Coordinates of C-alpha atoms and ligand atoms in Angstrom, one line a residue:
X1065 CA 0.0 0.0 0.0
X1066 CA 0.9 3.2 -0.8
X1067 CA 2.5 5.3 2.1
X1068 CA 0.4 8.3 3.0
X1069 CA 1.5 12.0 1.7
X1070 CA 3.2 13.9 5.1
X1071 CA 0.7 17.0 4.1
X1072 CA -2.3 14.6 3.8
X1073 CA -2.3 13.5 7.1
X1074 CA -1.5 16.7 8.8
X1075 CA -4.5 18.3 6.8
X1076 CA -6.7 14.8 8.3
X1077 CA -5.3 15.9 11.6
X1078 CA -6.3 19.3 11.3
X1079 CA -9.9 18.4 10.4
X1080 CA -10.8 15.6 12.3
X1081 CA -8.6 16.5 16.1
X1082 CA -10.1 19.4 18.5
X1083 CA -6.5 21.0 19.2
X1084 CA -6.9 24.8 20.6
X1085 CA -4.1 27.1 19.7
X1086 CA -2.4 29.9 21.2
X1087 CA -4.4 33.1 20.2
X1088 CA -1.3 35.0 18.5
X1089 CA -0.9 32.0 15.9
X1090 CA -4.5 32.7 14.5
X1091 CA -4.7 36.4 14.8
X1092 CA -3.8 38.8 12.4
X1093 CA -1.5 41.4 13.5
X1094 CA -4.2 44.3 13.6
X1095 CA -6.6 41.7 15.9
X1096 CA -3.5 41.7 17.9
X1097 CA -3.2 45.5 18.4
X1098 CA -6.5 46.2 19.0
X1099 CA -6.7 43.6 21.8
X1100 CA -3.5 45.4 23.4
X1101 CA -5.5 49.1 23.1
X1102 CA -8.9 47.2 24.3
X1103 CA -7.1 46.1 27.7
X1104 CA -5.3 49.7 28.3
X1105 CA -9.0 51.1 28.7
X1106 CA -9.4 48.1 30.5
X1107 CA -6.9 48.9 33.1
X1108 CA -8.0 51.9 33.7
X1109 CA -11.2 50.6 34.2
X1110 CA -9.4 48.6 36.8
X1111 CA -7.9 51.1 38.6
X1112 CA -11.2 52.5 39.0
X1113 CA -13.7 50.3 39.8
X1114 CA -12.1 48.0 43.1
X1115 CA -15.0 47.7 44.4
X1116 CA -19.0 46.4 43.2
X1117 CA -20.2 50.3 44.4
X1118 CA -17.4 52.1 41.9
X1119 CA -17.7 49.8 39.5
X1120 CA -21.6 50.1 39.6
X1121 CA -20.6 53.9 38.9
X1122 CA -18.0 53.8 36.6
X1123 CA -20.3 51.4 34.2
X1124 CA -23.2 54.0 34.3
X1125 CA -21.1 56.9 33.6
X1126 CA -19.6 55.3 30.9
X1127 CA -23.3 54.3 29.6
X1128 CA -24.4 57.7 30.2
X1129 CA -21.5 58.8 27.9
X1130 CA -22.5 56.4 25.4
X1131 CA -26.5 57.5 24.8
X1132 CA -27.8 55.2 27.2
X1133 CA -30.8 56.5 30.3
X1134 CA -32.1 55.6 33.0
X1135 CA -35.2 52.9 32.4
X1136 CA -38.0 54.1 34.3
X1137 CA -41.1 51.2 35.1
X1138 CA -43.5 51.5 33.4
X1139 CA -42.4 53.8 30.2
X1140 CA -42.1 52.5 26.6
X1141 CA -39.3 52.0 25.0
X1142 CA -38.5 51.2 21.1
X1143 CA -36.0 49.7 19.0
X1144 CA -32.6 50.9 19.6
X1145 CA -32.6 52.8 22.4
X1146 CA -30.4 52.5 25.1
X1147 CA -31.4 51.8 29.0
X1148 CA -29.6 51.1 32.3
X1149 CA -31.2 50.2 35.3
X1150 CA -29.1 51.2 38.7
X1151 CA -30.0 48.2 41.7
X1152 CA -29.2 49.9 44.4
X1153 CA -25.8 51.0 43.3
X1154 CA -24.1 47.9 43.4
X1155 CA -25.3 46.1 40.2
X1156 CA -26.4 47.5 37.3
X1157 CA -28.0 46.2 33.2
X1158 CA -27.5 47.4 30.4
X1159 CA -30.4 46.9 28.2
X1160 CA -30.3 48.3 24.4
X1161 CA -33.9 47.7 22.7
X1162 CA -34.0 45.2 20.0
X1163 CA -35.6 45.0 16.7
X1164 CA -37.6 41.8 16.9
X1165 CA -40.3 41.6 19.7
X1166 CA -38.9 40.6 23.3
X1167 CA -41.4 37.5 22.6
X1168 CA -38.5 35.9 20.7
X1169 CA -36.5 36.2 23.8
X1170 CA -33.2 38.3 25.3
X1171 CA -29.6 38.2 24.8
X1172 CA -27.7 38.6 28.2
X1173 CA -24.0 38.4 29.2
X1174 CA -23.8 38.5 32.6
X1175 CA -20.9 38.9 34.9
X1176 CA -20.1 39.4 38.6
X1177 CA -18.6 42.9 40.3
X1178 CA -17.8 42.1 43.6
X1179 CA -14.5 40.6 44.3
X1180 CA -12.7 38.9 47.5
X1181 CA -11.6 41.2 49.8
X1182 CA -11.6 42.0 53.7
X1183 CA -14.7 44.0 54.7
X1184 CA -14.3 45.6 58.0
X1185 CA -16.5 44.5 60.8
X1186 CA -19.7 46.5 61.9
X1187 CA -17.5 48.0 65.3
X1188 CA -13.9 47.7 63.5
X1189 CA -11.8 50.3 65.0
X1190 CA -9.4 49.4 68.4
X1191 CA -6.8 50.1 70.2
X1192 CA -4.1 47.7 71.6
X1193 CA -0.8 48.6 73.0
X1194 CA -0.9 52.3 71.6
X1195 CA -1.1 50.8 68.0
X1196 CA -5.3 51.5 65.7
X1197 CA -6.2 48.2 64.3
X1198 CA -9.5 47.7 61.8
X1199 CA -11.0 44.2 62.7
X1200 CA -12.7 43.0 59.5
X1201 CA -14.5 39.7 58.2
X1202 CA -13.0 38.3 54.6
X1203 CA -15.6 38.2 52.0
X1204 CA -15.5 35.7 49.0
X1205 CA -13.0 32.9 48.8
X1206 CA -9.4 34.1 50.1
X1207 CA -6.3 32.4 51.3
X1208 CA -5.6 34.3 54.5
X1209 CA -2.0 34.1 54.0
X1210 CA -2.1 36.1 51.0
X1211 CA -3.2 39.1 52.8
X1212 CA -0.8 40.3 55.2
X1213 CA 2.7 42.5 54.4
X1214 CA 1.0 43.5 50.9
X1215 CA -0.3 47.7 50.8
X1216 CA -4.4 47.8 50.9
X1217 CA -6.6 50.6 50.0
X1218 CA -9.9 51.1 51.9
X1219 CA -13.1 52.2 50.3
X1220 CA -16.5 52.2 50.7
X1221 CA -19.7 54.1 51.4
X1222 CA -20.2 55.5 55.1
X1223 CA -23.9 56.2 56.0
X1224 CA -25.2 58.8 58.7
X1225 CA -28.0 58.3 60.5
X1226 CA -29.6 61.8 58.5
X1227 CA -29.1 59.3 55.5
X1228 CA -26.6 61.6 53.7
X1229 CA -23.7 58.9 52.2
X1230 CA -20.0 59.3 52.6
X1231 CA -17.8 57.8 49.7
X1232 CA -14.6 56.4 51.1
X1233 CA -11.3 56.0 49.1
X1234 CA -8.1 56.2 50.5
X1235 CA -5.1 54.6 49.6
X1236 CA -5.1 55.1 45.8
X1237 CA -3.1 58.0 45.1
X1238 CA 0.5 57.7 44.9
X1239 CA 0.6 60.4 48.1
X1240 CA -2.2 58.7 50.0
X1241 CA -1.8 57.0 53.0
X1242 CA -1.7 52.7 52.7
X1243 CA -2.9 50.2 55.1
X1244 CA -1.1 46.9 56.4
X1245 CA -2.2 43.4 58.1
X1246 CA 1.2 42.6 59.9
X1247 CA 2.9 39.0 60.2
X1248 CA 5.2 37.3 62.1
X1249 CA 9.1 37.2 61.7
X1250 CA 10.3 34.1 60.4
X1251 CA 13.2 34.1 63.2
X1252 CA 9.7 33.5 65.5
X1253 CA 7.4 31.6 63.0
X1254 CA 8.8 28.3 63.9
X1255 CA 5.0 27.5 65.5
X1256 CA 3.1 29.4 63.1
X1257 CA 5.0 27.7 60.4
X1258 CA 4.0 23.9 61.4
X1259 CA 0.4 25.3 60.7
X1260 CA -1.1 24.2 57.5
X1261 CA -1.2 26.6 54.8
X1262 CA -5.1 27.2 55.4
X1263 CA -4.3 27.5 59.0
X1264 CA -1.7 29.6 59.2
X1265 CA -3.2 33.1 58.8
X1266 CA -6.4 32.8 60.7
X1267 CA -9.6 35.0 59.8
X1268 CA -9.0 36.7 63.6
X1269 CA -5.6 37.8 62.6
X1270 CA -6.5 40.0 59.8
X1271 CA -6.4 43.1 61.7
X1272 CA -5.7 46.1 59.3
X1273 CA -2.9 48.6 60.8
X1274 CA -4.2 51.9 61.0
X1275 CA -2.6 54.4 62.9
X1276 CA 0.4 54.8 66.3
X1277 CA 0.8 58.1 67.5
X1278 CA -1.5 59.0 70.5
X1279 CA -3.6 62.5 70.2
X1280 CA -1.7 65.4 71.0
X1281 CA -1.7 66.4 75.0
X1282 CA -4.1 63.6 75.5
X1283 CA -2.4 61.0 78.7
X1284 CA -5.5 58.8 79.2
X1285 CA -6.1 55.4 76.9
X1286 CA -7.0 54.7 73.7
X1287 CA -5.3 58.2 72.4
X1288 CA -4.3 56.3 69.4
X1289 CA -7.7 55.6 68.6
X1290 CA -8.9 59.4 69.3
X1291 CA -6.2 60.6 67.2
X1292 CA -7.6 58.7 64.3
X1293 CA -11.5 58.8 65.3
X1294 CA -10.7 62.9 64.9
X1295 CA -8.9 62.5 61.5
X1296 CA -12.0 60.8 60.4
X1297 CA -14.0 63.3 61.5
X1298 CA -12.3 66.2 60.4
X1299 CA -11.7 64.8 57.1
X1300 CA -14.7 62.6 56.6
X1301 CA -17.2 64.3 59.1
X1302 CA -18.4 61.1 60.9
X1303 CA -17.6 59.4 64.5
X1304 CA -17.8 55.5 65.6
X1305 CA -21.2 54.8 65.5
X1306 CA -21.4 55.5 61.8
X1307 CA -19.3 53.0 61.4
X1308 CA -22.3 50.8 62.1
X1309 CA -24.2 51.5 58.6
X1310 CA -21.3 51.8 56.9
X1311 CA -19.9 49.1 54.3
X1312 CA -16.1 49.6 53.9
X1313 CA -14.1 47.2 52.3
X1314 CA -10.4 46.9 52.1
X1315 CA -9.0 45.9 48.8
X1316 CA -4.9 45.8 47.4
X1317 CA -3.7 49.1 47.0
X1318 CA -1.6 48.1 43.6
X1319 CA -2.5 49.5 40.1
X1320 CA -3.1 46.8 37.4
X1321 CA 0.2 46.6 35.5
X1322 CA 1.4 44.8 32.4
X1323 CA 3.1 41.3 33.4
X1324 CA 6.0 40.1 31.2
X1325 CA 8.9 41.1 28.8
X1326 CA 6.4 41.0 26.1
X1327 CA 3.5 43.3 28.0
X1328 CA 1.5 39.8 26.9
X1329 CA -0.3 40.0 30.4
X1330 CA -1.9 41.9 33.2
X1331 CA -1.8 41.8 36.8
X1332 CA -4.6 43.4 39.0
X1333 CA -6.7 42.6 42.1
X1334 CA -10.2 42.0 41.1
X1335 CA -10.2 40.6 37.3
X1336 CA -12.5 38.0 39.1
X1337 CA -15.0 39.2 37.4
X1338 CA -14.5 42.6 36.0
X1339 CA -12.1 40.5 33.1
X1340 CA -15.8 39.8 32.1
X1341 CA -17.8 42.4 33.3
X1342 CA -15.8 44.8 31.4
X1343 CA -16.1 43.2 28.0
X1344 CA -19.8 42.8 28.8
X1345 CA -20.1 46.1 29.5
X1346 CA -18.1 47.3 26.2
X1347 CA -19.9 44.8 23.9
X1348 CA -23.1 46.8 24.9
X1349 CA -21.8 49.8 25.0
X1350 CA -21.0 49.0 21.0
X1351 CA -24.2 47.6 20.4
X1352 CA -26.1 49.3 17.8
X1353 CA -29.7 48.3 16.6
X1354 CA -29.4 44.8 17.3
X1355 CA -31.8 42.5 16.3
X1356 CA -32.7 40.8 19.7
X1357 CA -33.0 43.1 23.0
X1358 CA -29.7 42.8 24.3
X1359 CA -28.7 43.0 28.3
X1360 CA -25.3 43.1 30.0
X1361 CA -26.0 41.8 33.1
X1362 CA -23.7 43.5 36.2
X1363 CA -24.3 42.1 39.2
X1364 CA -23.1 42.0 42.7
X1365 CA -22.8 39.2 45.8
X1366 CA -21.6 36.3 43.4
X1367 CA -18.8 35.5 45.6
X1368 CA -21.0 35.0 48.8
X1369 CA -23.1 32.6 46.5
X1370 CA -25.1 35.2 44.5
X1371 CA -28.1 36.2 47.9
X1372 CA -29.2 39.2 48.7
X1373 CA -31.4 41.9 46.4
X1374 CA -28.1 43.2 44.7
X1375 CA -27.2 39.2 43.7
X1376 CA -28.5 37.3 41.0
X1377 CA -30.1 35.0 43.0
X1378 CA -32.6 37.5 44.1
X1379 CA -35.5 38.4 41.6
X1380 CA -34.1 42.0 40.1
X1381 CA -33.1 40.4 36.6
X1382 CA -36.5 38.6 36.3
X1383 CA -38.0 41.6 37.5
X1384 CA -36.6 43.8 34.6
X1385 CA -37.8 41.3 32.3
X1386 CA -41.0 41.5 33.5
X1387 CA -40.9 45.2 32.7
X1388 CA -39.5 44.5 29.2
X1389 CA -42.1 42.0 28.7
X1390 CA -45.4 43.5 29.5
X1391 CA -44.4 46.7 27.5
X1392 CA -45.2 44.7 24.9
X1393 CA -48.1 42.9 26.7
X1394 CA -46.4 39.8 27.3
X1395 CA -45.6 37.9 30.8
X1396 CA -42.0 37.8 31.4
X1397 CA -41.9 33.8 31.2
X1398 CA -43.0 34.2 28.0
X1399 CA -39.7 35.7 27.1
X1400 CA -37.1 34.0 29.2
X1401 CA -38.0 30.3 28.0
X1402 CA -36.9 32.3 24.6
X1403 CA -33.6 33.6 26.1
X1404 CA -30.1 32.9 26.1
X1405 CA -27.7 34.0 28.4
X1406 CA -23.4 33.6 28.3
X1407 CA -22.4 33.8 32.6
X1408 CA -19.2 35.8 31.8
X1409 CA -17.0 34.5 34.5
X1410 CA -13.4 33.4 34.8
X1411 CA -11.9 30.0 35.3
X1412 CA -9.0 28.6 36.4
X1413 CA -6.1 28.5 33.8
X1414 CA -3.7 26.0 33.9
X1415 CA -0.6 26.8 36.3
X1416 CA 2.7 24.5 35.0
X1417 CA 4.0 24.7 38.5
X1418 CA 0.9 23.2 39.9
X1419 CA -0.2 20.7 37.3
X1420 CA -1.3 18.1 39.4
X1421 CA -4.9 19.6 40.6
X1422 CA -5.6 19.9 36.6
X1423 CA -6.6 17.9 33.9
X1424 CA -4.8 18.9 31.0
X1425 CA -7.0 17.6 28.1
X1426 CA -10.5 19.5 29.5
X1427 CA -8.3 22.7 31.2
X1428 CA -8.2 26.3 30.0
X1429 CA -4.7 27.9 29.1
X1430 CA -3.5 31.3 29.0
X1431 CA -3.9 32.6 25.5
X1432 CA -5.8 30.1 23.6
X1433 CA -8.8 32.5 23.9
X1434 CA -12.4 32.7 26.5
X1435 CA -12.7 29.9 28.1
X1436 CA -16.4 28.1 27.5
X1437 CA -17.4 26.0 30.0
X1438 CA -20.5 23.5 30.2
X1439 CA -20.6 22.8 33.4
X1440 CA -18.9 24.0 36.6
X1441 CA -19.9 22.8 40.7
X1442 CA -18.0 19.9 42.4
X1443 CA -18.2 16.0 42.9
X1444 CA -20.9 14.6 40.6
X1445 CA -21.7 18.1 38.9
X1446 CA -22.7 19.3 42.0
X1447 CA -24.3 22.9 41.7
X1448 CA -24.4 23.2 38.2
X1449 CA -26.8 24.3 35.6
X1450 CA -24.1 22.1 32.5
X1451 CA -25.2 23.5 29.4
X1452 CA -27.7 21.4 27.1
X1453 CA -25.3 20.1 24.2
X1454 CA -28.1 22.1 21.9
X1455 CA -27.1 25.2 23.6
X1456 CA -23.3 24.0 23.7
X1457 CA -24.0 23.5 19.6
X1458 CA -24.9 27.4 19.4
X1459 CA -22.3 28.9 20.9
X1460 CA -19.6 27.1 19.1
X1461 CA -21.4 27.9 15.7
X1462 CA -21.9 31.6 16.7
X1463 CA -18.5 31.9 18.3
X1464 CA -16.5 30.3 15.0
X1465 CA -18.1 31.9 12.3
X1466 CA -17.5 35.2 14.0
X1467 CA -13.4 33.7 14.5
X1468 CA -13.3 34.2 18.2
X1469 CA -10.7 32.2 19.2
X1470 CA -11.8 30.0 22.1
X1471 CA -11.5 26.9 24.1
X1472 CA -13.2 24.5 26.4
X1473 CA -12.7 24.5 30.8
X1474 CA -13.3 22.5 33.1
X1475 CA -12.4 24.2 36.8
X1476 CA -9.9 21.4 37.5
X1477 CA -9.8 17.5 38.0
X1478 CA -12.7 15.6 39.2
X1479 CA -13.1 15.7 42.7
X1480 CA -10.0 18.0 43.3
X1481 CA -12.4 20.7 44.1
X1482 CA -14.4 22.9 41.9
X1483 CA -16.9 26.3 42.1
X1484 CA -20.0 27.7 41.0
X1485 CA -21.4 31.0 39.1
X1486 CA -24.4 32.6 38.2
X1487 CA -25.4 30.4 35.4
X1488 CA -27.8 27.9 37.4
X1489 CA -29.4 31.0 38.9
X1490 CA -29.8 32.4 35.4
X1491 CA -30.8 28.8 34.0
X1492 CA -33.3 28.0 36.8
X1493 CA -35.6 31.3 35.5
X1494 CA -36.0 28.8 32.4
X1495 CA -33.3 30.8 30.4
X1496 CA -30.2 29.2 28.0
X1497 CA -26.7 29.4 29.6
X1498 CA -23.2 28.3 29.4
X1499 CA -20.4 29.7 31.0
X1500 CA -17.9 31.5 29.3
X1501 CA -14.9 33.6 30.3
X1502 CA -11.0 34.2 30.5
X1503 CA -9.3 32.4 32.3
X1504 CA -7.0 33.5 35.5
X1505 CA -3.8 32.5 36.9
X1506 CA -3.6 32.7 41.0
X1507 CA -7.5 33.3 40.8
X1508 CA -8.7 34.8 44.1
X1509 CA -5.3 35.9 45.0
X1510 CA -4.7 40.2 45.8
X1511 CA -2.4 40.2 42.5
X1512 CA -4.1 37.9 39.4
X1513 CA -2.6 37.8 36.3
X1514 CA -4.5 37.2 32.6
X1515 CA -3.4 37.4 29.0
X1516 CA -4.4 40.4 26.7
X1517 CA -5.9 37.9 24.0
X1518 CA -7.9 36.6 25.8
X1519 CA -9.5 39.5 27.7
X1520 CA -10.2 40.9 23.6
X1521 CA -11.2 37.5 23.0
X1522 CA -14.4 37.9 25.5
X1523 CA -14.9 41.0 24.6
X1524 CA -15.3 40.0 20.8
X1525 CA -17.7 37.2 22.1
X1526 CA -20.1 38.9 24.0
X1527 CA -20.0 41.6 21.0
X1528 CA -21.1 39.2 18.4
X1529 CA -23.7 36.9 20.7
X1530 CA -25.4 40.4 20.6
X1531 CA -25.2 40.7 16.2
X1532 CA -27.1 37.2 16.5
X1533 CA -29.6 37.6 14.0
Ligands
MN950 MN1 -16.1 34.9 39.4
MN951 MN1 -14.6 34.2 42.1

């Protein structure tokens, strides 16, 4: 038999084998330099917005910028215009009227704003051997150790009791003040190093260092803590007890940064989620007359598990449906059994110095594009809404005819752990969804690092799932 030509089996192999390639060996130069301009706005945007209540803000001024208004209930709206709905402050949608009748269903991206971080406690501020601590209470998942010896920022809102709202921010500028949670010396870790890694910063010991010098002429106790109770006041204009309706949240006081010789990368706390949430927000933002009513979805609370009104496990989304719905005279479950919705979250990439808690056939990689993901939860697809192969069918058509260059995830091997998103919340209101998103190295940690091409990548997704015609 005749031996087989060299070119004819790599031309079989390229049409019968799934094999993802880097992004940069499928882009064309320009692609290239557009997803490098795409991710300076982007981290700005991260510089910006550390928190779910700036980046709530930032995203509606830069709607309002960009045509869109504020929805009121009730009022009509036609094809083409541009709406935003403001929950509370702390999420937001983005909602641009479509051409066909909401009957035939909505196209949302929706992503996540909040991010791990240490809030402080309701009664934070103490005073112990003439040092000002904050106590706080980590929210999301964190890995304690990460937190101490690193500069952090603090902002927030602070509410007085005649309801006006004090916006918090310190830490930022290059002359501001910074903020530190201490840690031991090695020379007297020996105990604290036999702790396991989980163990060995505990959630008690996250005390945020915020002052030492005692109020001038003051001998009694707790000067340190007048001294910086009075700064507050005299800067801020509010006293301990507003500290009890206040949420401030302390966050890592770095800038987002290129990583790499090659600038192919960027480090910043928080792209969990805003390395979806600000594609979302762009792709809607550039959305012009589309043909189905298109939504970015911007939403607050995913990493507590999605509860509470500003979450997507409370009724808002459905809510604004309902809106969109009966302006037409329909019920709202009329048009999300017609939807489809892309959760824009991250995943895990894979990490070459910790292969071992990754299966590197179904894992996403740095630069070979957003990440699509079927199913996410733990053990036996625990807490997962897994994506109907249908569904699955779609978005790979949609996503390669538009050449976004993409790959499959899985959140590492079976059983070695796993997480969740807002995609069963979404698919439990009788709505389409698969999970999509770029995928992170040292997820969760104060300093996470993702590649340009893919950021772009999920960008140019979420941008052409809204041209579906
Ligand atoms: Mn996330
Ligand atoms: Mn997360």
């Amino acid at each position: 038999m005749e031996k087989t030509e060299k070119n004819q089996i790599d031309e079989l192999k390229e049409k019968l084998f799934y094999s993802p390639k880097h992004a940069s060996k499928i882009l064309n130069d320009d692609i290239i330099e557009d997803a490098d301009d795409f991710c300076e706005s982007y981290k700005n945007f991260l510089d910006n917005a550390k928190t779910e209540r700036e980046a709530a803000s930032e995203i509606i001024s830069l709607a309002k910028a960009n045509g869109f208004i504020e929805f009121i209930p009730g009022e009509k709206y036609t094809a083409g215009e541009k709406i935003y709905y403001n929950n509370r402050g702390k999420s937001v949608i983005l909602c641009v009227i479509g051409k066909k009748s909401v009957i035939n269903g909505v196209k949302i991206a929706a992503a996540h704003i909040d991010s791990p971080r240490l809030d402080l406690k309701p009664n934070p501020l103490y005073e112990d051997c003439e040092t000002a601590f904050l106590k706080t209470h980590y929210y999301g998942g964190i890995k304690k150790y990460q937190w101490p010896t690193i500069p952090l920022a603090l902002h927030g809102a602070v509410v007085l009791k005649d309801g006006g709202v004090i916006t918090v921010n310190v830490g930022e500028d290059d002359d501001d003040p910074k903020f530190v949670v201490t840690d031991l010396l090695p020379h007297l870790g020996a105990e604290q190093s036999k702790r396991t890694l989980g163990e060995g910063i505990k959630g008690e010991d996250l005390n945020v260092l915020v002052g030492s010098r005692p109020f001038k002429g003051d001998d009694s106790s707790e000067s340190v803590k007048l001294n910086i109770l009075n700064i507050l006041y005299e800067k801020y204009g509010f006293t301990e007890p507003d500290f009890l309706s206040a949420e401030l949240e302390v966050v890592p006081a770095f800038k987002a940064c290129d990583i790499g010789f090659d600038r192919s990368m960027i480090g910043a706390y928080g792209h969990d989620d805003r390395v979806c949430a600000y594609p979302a927000v762009m792709a809607a933002l550039d959305s012009e007359n589309p043909e189905y009513t298109i939504m970015s979805v911007l939403t607050d609370k995913e990493e507590t598990g999605s509860d509470g009104n500003t979450g997507l496990n409370s009724s808002y989304m459905k809510y604004f449906i309902n809106y969109l719905a009966s302006m037409e005279g329909y019920d709202g479950y009329e048009v999300m059994r017609k939807s489809e919705c892309l959760s824009a979250d991250v995943t895990a990439a894979f990490d070459p110095t910790y292969p071992e808690v990754m299966e590197k056939r179904n894992a996403a990689y740095i630069n070979k594009g957003v990440a699509v993901m079927k199913y996410t939860g733990s053990r036996g697809k625990s807490g997962t809404s897994d994506a109907s192969a249908e569904f699955m069918g779609k978005v790979r058509s949609f996503l390669d005819n538009a050449n976004v260059v993409w790959q499959v995830g899985e959140l590492g091997k079976v059983d070695a752990g796993g997480g969740g998103t807002v995609a069963k919340y979404v698919a439990n209101l009788d709505v389409d969804v698969v999970d999509i998103g770029v995928p992170v190295l040292s997820m969760h940690s104060p300093f996470e690092t993702v590649s340009k091409l893919d950021v772009y990548m999920a960008y140019k997704a979420f941008a052409e799932f809204f041209k579906l015609k």
